[in-house]
Short mmCIF file of C-alpha atoms in Angstrom, two decimals:
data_model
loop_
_atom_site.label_atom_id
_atom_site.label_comp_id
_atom_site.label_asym_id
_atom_site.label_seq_id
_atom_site.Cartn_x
_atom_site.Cartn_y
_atom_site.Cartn_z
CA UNK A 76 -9.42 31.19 -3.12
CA UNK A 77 -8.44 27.69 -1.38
CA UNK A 78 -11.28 25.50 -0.14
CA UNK A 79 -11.03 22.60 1.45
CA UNK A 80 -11.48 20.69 -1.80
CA UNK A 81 -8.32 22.13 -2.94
CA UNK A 82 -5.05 20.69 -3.46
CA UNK A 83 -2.53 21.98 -1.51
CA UNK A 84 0.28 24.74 -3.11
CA UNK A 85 2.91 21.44 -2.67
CA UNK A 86 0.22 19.06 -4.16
CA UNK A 87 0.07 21.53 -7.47
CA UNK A 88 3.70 21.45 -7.32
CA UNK A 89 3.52 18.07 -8.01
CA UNK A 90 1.01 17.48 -10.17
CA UNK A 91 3.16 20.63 -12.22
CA UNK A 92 6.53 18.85 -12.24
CA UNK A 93 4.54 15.68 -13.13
CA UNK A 94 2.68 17.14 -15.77
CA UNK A 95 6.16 18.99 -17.02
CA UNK A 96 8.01 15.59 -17.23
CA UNK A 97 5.24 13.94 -19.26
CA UNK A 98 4.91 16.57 -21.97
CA UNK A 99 8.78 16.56 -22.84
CA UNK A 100 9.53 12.69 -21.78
CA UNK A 101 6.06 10.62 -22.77
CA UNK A 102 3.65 12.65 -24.73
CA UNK A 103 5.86 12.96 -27.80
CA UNK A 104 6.81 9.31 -27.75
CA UNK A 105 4.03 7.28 -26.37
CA UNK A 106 2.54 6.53 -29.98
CA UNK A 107 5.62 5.22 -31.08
CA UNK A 108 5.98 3.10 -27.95
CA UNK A 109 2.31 1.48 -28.74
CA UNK A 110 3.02 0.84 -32.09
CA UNK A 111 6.39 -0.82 -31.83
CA UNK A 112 6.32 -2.65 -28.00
CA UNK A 113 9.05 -0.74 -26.90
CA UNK A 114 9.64 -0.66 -23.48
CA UNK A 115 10.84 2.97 -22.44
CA UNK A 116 13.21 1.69 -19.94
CA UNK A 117 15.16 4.96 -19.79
CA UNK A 118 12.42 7.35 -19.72
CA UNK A 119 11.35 5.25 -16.74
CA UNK A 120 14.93 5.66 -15.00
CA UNK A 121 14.33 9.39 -15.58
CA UNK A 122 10.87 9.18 -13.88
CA UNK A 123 12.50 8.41 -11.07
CA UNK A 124 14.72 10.69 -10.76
CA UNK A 125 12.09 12.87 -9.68
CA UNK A 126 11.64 10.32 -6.89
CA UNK A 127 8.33 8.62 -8.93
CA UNK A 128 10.16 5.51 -8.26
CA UNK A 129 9.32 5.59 -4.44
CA UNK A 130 6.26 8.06 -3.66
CA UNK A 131 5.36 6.90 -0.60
CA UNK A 132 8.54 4.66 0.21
CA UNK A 133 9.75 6.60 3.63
CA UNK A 134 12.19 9.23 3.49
CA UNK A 135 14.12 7.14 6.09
CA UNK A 136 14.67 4.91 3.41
CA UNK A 137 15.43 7.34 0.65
CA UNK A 138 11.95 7.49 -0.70
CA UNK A 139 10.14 10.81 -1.19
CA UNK A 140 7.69 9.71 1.80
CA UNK A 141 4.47 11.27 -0.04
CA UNK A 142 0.63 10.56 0.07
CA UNK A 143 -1.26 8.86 -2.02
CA UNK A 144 -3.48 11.89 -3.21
CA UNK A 145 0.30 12.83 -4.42
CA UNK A 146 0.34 9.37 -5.80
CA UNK A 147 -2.47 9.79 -7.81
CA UNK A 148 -1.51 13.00 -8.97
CA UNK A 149 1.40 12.08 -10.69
CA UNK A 150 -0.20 8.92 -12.16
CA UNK A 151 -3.08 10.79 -13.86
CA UNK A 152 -0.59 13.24 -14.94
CA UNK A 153 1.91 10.46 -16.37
CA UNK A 154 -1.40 8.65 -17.98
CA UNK A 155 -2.24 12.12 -20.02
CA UNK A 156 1.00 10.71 -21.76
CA UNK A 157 1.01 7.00 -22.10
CA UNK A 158 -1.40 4.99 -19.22
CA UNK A 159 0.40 1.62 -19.93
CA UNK A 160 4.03 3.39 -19.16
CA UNK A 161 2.51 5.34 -15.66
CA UNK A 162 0.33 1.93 -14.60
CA UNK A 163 4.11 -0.14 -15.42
CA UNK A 164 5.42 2.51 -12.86
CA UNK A 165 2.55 2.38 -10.20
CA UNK A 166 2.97 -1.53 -10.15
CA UNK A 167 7.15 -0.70 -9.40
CA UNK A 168 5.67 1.72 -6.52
CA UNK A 169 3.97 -0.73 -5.08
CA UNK A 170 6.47 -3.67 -4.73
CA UNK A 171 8.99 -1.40 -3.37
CA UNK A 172 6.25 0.40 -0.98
CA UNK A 173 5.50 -3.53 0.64
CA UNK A 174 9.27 -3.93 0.55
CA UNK A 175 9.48 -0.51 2.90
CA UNK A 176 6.56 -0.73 5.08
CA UNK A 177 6.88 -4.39 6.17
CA UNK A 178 10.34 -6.01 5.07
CA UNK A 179 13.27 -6.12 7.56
CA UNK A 180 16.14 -3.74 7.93
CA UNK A 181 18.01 -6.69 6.25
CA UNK A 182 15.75 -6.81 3.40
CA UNK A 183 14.83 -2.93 2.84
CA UNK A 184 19.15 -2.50 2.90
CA UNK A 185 19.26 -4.86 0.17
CA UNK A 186 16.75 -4.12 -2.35
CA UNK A 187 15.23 -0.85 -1.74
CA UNK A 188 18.27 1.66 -2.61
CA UNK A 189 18.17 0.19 -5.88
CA UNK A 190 14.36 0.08 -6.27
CA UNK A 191 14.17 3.76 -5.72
CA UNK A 192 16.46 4.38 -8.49
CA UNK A 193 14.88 2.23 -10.31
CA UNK A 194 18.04 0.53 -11.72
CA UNK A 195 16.16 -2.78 -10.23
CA UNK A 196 12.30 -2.54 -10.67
CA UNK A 197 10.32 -4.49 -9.11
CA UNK A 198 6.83 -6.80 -10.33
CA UNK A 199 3.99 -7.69 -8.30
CA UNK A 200 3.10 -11.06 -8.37
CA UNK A 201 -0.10 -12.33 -7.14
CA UNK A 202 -2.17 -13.98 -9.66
CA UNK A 203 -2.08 -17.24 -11.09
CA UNK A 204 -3.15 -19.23 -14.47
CA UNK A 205 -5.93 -20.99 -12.17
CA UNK A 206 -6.20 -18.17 -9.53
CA UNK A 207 -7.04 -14.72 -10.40
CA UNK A 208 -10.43 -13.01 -8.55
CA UNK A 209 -9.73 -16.00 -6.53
CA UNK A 210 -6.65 -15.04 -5.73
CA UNK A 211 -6.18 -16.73 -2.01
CA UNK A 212 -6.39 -19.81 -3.83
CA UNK A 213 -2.75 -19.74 -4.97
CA UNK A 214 -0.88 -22.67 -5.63
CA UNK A 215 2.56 -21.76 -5.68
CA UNK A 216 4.60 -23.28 -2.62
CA UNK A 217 7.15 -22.65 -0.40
CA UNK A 218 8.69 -25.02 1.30
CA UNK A 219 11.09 -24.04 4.09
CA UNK A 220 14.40 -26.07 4.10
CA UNK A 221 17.58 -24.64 6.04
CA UNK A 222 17.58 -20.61 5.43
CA UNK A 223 15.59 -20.89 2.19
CA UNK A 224 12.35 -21.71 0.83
CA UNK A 225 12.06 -23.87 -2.24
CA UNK A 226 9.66 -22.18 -4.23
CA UNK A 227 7.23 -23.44 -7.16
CA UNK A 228 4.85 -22.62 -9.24
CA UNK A 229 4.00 -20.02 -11.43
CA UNK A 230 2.28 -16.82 -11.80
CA UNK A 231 0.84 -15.31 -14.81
CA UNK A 232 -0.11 -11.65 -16.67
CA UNK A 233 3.02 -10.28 -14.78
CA UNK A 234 3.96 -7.02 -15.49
CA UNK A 235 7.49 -6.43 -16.15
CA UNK A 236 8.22 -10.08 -16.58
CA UNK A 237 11.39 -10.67 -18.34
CA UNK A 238 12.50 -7.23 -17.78
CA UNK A 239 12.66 -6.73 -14.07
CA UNK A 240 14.86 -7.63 -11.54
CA UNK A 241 12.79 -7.87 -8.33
CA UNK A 242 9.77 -10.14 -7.71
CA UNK A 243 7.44 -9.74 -4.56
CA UNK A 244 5.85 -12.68 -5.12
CA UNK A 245 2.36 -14.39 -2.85
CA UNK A 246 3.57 -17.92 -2.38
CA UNK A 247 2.01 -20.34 0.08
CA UNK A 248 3.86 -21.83 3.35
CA UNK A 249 1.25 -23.02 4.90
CA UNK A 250 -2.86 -23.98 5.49
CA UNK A 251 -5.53 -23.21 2.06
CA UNK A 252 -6.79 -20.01 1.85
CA UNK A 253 -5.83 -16.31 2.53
CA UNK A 254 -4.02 -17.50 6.27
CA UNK A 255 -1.08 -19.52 4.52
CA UNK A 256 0.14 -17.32 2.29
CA UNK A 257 3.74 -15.22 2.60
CA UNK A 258 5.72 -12.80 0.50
CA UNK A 259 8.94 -13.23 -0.87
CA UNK A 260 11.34 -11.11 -2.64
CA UNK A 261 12.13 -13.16 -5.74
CA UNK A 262 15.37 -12.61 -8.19
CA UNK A 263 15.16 -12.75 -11.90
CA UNK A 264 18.73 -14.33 -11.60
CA UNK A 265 17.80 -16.88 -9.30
CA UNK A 266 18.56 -20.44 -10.82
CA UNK A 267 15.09 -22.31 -11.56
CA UNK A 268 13.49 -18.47 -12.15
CA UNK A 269 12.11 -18.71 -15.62
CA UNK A 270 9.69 -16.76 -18.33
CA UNK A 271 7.07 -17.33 -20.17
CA UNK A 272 6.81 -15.78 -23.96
CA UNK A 273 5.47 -12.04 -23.85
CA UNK A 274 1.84 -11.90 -24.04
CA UNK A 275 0.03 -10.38 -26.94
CA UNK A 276 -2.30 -8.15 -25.95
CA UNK A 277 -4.35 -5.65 -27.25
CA UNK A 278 -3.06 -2.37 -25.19
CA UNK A 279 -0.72 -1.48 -22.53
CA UNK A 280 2.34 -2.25 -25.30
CA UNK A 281 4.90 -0.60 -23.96
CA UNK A 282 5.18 -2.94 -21.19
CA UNK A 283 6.32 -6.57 -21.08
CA UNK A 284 4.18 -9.28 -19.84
CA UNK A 285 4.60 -13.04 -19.40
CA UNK A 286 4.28 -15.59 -16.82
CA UNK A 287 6.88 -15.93 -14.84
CA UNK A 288 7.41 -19.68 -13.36
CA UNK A 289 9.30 -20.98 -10.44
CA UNK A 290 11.07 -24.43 -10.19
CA UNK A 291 12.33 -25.27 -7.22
CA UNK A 292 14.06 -21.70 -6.36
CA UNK A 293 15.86 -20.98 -3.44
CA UNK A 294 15.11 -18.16 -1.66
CA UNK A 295 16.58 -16.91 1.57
CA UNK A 296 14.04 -16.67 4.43
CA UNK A 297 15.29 -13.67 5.29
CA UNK A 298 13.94 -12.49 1.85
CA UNK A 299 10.90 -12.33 3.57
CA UNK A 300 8.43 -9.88 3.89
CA UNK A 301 6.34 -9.42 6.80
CA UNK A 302 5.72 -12.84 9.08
CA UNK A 303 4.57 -16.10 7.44
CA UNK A 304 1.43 -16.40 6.71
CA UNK A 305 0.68 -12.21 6.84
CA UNK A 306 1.57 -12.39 3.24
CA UNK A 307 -2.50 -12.09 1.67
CA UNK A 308 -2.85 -9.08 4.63
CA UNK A 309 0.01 -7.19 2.64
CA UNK A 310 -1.02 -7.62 -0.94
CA UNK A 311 -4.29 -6.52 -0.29
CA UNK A 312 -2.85 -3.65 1.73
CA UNK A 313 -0.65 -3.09 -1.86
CA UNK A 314 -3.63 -2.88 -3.84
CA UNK A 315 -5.50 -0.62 -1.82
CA UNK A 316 -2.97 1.90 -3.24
CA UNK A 317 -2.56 0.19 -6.91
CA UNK A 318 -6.30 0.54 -7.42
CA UNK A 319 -6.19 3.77 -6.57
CA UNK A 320 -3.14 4.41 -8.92
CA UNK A 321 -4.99 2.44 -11.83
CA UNK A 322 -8.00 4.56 -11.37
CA UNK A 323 -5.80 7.63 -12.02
CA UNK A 324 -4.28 6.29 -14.45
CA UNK A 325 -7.83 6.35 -16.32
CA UNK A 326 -8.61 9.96 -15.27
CA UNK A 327 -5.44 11.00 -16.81
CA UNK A 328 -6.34 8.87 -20.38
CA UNK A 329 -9.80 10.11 -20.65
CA UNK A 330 -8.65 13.83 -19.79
CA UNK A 331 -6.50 13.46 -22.19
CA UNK A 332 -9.18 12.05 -24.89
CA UNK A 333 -11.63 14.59 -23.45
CA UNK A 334 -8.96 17.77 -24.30
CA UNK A 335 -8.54 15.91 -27.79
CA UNK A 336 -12.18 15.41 -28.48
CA UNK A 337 -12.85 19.85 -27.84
CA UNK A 338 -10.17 20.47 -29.80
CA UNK A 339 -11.05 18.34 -32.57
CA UNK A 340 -14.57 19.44 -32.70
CA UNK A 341 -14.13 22.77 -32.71
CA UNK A 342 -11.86 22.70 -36.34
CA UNK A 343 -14.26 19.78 -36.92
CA UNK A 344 -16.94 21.15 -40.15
CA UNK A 345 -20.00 20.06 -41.02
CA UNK A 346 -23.41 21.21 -41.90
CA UNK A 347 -21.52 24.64 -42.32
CA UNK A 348 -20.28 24.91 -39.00
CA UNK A 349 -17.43 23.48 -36.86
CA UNK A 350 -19.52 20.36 -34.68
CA UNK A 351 -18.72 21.87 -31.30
CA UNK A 352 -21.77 24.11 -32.22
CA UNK A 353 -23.99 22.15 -32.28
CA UNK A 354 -25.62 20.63 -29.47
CA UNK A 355 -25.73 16.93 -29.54
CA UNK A 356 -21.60 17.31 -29.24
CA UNK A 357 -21.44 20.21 -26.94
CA UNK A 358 -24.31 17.58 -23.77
CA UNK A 359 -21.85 14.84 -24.77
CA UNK A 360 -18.78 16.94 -23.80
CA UNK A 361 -21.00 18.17 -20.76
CA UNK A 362 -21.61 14.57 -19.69
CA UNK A 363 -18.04 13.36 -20.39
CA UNK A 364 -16.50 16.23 -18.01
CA UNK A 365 -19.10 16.11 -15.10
CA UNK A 366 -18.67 12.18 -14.89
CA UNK A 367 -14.93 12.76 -15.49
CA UNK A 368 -14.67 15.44 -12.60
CA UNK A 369 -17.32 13.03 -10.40
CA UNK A 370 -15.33 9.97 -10.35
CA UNK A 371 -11.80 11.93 -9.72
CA UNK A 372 -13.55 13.62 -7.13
CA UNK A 373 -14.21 10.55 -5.32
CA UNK A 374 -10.65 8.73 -6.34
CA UNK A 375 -9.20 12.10 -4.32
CA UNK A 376 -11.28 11.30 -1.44
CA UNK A 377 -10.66 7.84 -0.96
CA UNK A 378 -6.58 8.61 -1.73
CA UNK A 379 -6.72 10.62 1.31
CA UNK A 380 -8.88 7.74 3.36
CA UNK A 381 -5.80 5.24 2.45
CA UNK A 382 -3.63 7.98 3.30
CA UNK A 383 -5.04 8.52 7.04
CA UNK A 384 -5.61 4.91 7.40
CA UNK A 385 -9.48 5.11 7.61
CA UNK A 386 -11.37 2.06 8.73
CA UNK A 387 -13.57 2.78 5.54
CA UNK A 388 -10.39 2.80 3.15
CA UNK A 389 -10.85 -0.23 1.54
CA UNK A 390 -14.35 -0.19 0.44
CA UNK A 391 -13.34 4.01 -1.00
CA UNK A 392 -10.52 2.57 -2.93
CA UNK A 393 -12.97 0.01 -4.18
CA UNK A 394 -15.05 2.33 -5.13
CA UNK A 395 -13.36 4.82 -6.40
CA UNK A 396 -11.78 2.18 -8.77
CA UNK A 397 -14.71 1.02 -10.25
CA UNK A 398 -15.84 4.09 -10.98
CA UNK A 399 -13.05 6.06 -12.59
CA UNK A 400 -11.98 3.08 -14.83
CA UNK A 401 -15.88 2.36 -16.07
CA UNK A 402 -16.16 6.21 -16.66
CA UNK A 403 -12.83 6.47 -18.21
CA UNK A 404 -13.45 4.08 -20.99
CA UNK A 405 -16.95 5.74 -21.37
CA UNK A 406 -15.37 8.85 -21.62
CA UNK A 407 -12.80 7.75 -24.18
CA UNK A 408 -15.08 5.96 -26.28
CA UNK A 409 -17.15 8.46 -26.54
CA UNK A 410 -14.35 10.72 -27.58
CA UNK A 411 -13.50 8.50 -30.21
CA UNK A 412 -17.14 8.84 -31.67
CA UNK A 413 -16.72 12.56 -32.19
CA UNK A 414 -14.00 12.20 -34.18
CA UNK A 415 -15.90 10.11 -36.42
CA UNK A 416 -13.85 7.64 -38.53
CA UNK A 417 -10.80 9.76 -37.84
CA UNK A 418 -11.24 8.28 -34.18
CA UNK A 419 -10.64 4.58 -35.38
CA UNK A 420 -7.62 5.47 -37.10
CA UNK A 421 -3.89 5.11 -35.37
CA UNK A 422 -2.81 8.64 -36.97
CA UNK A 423 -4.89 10.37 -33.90
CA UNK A 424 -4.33 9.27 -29.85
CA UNK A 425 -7.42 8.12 -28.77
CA UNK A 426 -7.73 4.49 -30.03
CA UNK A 427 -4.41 4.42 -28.17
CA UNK A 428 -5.71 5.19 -24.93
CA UNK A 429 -9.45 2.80 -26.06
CA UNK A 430 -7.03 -0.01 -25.77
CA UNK A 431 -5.42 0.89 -23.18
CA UNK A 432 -7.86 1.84 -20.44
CA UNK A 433 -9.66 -1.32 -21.63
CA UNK A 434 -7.61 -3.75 -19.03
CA UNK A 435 -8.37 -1.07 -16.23
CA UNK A 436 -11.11 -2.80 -15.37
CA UNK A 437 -10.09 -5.84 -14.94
CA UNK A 438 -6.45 -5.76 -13.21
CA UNK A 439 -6.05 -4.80 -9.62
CA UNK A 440 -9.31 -6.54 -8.53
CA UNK A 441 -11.79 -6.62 -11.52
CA UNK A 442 -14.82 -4.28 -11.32
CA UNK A 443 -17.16 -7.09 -10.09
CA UNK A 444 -14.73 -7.80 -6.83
CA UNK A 445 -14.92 -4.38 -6.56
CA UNK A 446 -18.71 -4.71 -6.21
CA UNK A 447 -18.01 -7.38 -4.01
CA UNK A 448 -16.15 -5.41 -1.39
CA UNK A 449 -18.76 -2.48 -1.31
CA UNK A 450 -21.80 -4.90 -1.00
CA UNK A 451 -20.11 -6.85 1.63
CA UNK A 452 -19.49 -4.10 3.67
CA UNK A 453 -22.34 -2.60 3.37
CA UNK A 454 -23.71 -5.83 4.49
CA UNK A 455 -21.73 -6.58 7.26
CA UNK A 456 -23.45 -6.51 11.17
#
């Protein structure tokens, strides 16, 4: 019987076809992905196919015009598979969301049928070497000059850097702070566009990142997006949705860990037993799924508060991501400890996804700004 806690019969269909996609497309190959940086380019052209290129790009523009609980959905689904690969595509949803919702006719015509096919993807690119919680403090200019702006600069942990085509990029055109910044819609063929060497890192391997640096680029003002100076307004509208797409993403790794860590200790023997008997494991599994259930609970909730446009979005996104990426790598780690040494070793998933959720609390507003927001508003007359 439906309650209102439910998802909807089109919501399951979703999450189903989502869910579908990552078992024959991801699941199989994610390991191999990790283990040799490869960057599943075509398995990310067949993602959006299904239109997970441009959930909630408009259906005027040839998006599939859906929510963000739908958002979510297909995230934490995609995550089950490979986190790094479904985060890599939430970041592409986002550019090409701010490209739809604020650019010009001139500027959605030009970049978003492309986008949506993913045959361009897009980066996000905010932070900076010296600006990253601090991110109004951005350094990279634009100076206007004719039709164009001369940009430079650089910006740095950019996902997809190297790779992608499209870069909505935070660049400042006018005062210090938050009021002088724009967005542009950068090239990766644009002379003076230049990358940095791929970033080691220790998860999240089957994406590229590197810093990608400006000198003196020209870019069209009508590459614009939104007015100058509204630029800061429409990244942090981005990241409402990214940080509720990153906090999926860590529902759908530590589900996945959780599903691995019952299975496991059931054929698990010791003692004479399998180690799902005995209690110790079975209040650990307990705890891992009510915390696991709690914070998606609350990620669903605030999805539909972004969704609807609530006053009290921001501060539900905020804490919705805080909490599902903290209890995700709880979860996961904890995961890993029931399956003993077996746990540490790459032959099984879940170091994978220990890695990978690792830098889920960090990007998208680290889990102290997220504290920040909540205590601010809470605080506010």
């Amino acid at each position: 019987m439906a309650t209102q806690f439910d998802l909807t019969d089109d919501q399951r269909q979703i999450q189903e076809m989502a869910q579908k996609f990552t078992a024959d497309a991801i699941t199989p190959l994610a390991a191999e992905w990790d283990e040799k940086h490869i960057f599943p380019r075509d398995t990310i052209r067949a993602a959006a196919e299904l239109g997970f290129g441009s959930i909630y790009v408009s259906e005027e523009s040839g998006g599939i015009g859906l929510g963000r609980l739908e958002a979510a959905l297909i995230m934490e689904a995609m995550a089950y598979g490979c986190p790094s690969t479904s985060a890599f595509i939430s970041i592409h949803n986002m550019a090409s969301w701010m490209i739809d919702r604020f650019g010009s006719v001139e500027v959605k015509a030009k970049y978003l049928p492309s986008m949506i096919s993913m045959e361009r993807i897009g980066s996000y690119c905010l932070t900076e070497p010296s600006s990253g919680s601090d991110a109004a403090a951005l350094k990279t200019k634009a100076v206007k000059d004719g039709d164009d702006y001369v940009v430079s600069g650089s910006k740095a942990f950019i996902s997809g850097a190297g790779e992608n085509e499209v870069y909505v990029t935070m660049v400042r055109t006018g005062e210090d702070g938050p009021k002088g910044i724009s967005a542009l819609v950068i090239e990766k063929d644009m002379p003076g566009v230049s990358f940095g060497a791929q970033e080691k890192k220790l998860g999240w391997h089957s994406q590229p990142t590197a810093q990608v640096n400006f000198d003196e680029v020209r870019v069209p003002v009508a590459n614009r997006v939104g007015g100058e100076g509204e630029g800061f307004r429409i990244a942090m509208m981005g990241l409402d949705g990214g940080r509720l797409n990153i906090g999926a993403c860590s529902l759908g790794g530590a589900q996945r860990c959780l599903d691995e860590a019952v299975n496991y200790t059931k054929e698990r023997k010791q003692f004479g037993k399998a180690i799902a008997d005995f209690q110790n494991t079975q209040f650990m599994l307990a705890d891992m799924e009510t915390e696991l259930q709690a914070a998606r609970m609350l990620l669903y909730v605030a999805a539909a508060k972004v969704t609807a446009n609530d006053p009290d979005k921001t501060k539900f996104a905020a804490m919705a991501k805080r909490l599902a990426t903290d209890t995700g790598s709880s979860v996961v780690d904890r995961a890993l400890q029931l399956h003993g040494g077996y746990g540490y070793l790459q032959d099984y998933p879940i170091e994978r996804f220990w890695r990978d959720l690792r830098v889920h609390s960090i990007l998208e507003g680290t889990n102290q700004v997220m504290r920040m927001i909540v205590g601010r508003e809470l605080t506010r007359q």
